[in-house]
Short mmCIF file of C-alpha atoms in Angstrom, two decimals:
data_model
loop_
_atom_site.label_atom_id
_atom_site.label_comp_id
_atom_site.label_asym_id
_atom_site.label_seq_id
_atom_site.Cartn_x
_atom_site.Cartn_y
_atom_site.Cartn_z
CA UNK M 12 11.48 67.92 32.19
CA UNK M 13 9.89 70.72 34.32
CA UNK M 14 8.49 69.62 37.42
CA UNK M 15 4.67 69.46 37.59
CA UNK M 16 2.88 70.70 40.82
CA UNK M 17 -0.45 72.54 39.36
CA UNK M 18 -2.30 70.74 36.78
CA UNK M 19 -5.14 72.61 34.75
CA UNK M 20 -7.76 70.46 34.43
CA UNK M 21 -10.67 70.78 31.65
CA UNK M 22 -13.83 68.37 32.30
CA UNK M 23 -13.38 67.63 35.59
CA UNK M 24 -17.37 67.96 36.22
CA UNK M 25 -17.76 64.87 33.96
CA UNK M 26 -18.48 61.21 35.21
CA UNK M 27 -14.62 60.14 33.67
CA UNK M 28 -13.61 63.68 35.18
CA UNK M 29 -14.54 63.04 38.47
CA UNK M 30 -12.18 60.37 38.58
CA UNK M 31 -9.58 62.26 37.37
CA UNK M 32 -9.85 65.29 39.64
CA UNK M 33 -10.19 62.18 42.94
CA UNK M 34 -6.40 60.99 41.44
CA UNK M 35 -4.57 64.01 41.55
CA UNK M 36 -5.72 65.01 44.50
CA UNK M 37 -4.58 61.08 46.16
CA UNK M 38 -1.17 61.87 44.23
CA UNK M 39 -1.06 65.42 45.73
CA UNK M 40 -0.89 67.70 43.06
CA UNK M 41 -2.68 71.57 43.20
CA UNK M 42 -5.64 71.91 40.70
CA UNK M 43 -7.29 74.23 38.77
CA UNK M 44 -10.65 73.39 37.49
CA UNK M 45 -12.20 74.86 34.29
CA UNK M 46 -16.24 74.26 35.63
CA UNK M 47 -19.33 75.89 33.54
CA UNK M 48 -21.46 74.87 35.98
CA UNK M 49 -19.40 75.19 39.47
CA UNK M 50 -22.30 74.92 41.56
CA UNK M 51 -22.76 71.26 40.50
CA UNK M 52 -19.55 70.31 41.65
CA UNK M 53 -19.53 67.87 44.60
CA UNK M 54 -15.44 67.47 45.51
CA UNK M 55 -14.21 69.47 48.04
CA UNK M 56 -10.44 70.34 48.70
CA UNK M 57 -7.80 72.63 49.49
CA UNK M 58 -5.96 71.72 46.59
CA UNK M 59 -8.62 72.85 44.02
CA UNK M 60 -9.03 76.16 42.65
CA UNK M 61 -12.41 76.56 40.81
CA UNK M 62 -12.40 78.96 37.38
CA UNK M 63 -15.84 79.10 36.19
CA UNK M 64 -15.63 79.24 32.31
CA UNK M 65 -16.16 77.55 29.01
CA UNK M 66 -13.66 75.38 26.95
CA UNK M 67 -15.46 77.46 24.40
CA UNK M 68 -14.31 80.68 25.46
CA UNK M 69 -10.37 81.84 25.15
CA UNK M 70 -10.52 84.23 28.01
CA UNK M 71 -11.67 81.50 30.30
CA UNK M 72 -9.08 78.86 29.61
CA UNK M 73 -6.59 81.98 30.15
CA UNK M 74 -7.56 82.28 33.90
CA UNK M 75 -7.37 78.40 34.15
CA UNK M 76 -4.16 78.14 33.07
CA UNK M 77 -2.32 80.73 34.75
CA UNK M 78 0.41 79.60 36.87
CA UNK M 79 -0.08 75.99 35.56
CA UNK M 80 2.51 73.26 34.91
CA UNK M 81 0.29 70.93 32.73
CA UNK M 82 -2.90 70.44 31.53
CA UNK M 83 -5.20 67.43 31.27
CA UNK M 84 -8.55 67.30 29.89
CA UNK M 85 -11.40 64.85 29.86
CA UNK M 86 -13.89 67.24 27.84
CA UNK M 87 -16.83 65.57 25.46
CA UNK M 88 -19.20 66.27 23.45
CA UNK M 89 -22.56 67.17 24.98
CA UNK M 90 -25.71 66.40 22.98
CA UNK M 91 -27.56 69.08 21.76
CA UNK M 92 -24.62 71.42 21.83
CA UNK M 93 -22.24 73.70 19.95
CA UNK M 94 -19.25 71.46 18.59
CA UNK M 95 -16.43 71.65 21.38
CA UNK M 96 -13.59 69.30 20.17
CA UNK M 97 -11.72 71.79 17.56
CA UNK M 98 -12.07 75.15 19.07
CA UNK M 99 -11.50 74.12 22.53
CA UNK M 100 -8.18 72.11 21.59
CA UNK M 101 -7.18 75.77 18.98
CA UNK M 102 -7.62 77.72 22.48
CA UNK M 103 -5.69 75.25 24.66
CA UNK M 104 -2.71 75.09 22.47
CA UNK M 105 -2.78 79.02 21.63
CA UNK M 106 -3.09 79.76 25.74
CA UNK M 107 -0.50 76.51 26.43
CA UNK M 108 2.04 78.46 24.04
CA UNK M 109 1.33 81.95 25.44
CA UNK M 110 1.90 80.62 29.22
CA UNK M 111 5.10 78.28 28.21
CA UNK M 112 3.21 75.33 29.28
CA UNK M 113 4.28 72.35 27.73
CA UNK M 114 2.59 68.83 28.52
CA UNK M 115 -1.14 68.15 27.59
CA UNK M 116 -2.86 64.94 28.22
CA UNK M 117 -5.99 64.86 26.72
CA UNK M 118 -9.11 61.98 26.32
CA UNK M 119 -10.52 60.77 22.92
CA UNK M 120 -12.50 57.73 21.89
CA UNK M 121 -10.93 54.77 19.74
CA UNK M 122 -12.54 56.78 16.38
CA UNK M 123 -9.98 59.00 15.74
CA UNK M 124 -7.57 58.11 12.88
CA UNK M 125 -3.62 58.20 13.07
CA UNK M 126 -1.35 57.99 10.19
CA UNK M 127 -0.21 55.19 12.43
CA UNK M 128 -2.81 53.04 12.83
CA UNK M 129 -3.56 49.50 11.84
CA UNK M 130 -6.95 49.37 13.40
CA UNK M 131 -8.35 45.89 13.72
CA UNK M 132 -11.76 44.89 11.93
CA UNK M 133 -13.49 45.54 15.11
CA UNK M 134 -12.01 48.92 15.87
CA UNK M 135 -12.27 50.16 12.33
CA UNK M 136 -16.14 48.90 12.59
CA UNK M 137 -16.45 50.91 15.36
CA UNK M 138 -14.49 54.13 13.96
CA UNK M 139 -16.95 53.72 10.66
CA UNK M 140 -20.62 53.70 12.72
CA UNK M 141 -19.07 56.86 14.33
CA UNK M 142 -18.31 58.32 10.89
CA UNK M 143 -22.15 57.34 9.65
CA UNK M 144 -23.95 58.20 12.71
CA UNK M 145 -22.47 61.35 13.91
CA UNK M 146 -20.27 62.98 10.61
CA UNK M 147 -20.22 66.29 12.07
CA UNK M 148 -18.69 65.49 15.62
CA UNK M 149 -16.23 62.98 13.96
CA UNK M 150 -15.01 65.61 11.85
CA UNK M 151 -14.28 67.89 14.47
CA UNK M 152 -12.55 65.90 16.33
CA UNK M 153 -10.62 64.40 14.02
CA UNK M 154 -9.86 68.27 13.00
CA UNK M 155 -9.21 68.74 16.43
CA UNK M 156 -6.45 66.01 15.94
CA UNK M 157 -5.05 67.63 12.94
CA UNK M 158 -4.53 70.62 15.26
CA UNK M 159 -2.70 68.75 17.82
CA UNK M 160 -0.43 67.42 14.90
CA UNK M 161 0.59 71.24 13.74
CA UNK M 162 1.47 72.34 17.11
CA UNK M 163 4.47 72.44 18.82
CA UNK M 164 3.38 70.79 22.38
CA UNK M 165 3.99 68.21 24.10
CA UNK M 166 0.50 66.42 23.71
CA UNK M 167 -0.54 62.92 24.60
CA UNK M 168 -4.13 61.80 23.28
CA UNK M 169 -5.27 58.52 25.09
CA UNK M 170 -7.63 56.72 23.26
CA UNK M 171 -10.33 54.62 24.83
CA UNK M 172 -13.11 52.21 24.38
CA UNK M 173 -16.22 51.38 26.27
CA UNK M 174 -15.79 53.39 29.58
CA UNK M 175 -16.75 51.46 32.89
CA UNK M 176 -17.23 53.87 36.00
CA UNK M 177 -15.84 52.09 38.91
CA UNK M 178 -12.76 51.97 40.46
CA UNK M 179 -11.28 48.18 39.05
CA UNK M 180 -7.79 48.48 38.79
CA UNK M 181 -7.12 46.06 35.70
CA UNK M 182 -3.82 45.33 33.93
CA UNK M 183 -3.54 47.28 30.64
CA UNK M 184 -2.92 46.77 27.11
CA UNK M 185 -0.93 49.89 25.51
CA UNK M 186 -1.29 49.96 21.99
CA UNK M 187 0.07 52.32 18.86
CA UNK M 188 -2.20 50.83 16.30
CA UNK M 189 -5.06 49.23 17.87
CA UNK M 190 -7.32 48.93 20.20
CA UNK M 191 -6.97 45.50 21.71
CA UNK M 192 -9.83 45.40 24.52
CA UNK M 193 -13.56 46.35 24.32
CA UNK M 194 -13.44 47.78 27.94
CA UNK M 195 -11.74 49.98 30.44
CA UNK M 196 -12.66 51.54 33.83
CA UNK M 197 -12.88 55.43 34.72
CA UNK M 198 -10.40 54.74 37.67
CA UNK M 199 -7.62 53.14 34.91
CA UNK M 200 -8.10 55.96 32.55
CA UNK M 201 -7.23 58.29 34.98
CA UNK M 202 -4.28 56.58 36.52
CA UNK M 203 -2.81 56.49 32.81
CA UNK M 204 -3.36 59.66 32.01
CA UNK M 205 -1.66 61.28 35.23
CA UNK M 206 1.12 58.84 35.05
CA UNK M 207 1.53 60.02 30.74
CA UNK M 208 1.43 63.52 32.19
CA UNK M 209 4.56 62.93 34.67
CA UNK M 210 6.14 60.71 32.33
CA UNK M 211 5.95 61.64 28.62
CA UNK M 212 6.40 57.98 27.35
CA UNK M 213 4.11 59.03 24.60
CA UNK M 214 5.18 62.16 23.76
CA UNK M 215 2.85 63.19 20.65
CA UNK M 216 0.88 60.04 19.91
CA UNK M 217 -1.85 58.45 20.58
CA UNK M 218 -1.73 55.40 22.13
CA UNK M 219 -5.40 53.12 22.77
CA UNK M 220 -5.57 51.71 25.68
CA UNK M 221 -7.91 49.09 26.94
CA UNK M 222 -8.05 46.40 30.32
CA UNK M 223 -6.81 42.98 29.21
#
């Protein structure tokens, strides 16, 4: 597996983000940060490279990949706002494939269907208010999923309940099929995902994971 030293990362302005950008800077990797609003942006280091841009927008996920080894997002969906979840993963992959970058890690909530899941009662509750509530974003992302599926990259989607932002280091439950907590913290979710990055354990699925 190619080495990873400079990690695009997508979302990085975002509460879960934040965390994320903190960890790979402790673990000492080089960043580049996709921002739309750069100006907002509080961390400060060496080791970051700032690409002002949209998701959105193929020409700035192009800059914010270049001479990147991986690429890890933590992007949502913003109220009030054009759909992101679809067209933003049809950009990474096509830019990802272009660059000969291999290994996305990417965030999504415990909604998203697998062809592998056996989703609890409680999960599939929770998967089914999403589907009632908000039918639009759940069908973009779950398009978005579909996408993922069709490609040829090395994707990991982490799957996640009720996000806690502090930094409580808590012993995890890993899951294929289920989501077996109702809680994890921002500081977990980003030690998985950067550890999934280095280590491919789940090379294209995606697993739930939750504290215990």
């Amino acid at each position: 597996m190619k080495i990873i030293n400079k990690v695009a990362v997508l979302g990085g302005g975002g509460r879960t983000g934040n965390y994320l950008v903190n960890q790979l800077l402790k673990e000492g990797f080089s960043i580049k940060l996709l921002l739309r609003n750069p100006e907002n942006f509080c961390i400060q280091s060496s080791q970051i490279e700032i690409v002002k841009g949209d998701a959105l927008d193929i020409e700035s996920i192009k800059v914010a990949f270049q001479d990147c080894d991986a690429v890890i997002t933590t992007v949502g969906q913003r109220k009030d706002e054009p759909l992101v979840a679809s067209l933003a993963t049809k950009n990474i992959l096509q830019v990802m494939n272009e660059y000969g970058i291999h290994r996305y890690v990417l965030l999504a909530g415990l909604n998203i269907d697998t062809p592998f899941d056996k989703k609890s009662t409680k999960t599939q509750m929770a998967t089914e208010w999403m589907k009632t509530n908000f039918p639009i974003i759940q069908e973009d992302r779950q398009k978005a999923y579909n996408l993922l599926e069709e490609s040829n990259v090395n994707w990991t989607q982490v799957r996640v309940p009720f996000i806690e932002f502090k930094d409580t280091n808590s012993e995890l439950a890993v899951n294929l099929e289920d989501c077996l907590g109702d809680k994890i913290s921002a500081y977990d979710i980003a030690n998985f995902m950067i550890q999934e990055m280095t280590e491919s354990k789940f090379s294209r699925q995606s697993p739930f994971i939750s504290a215990i």
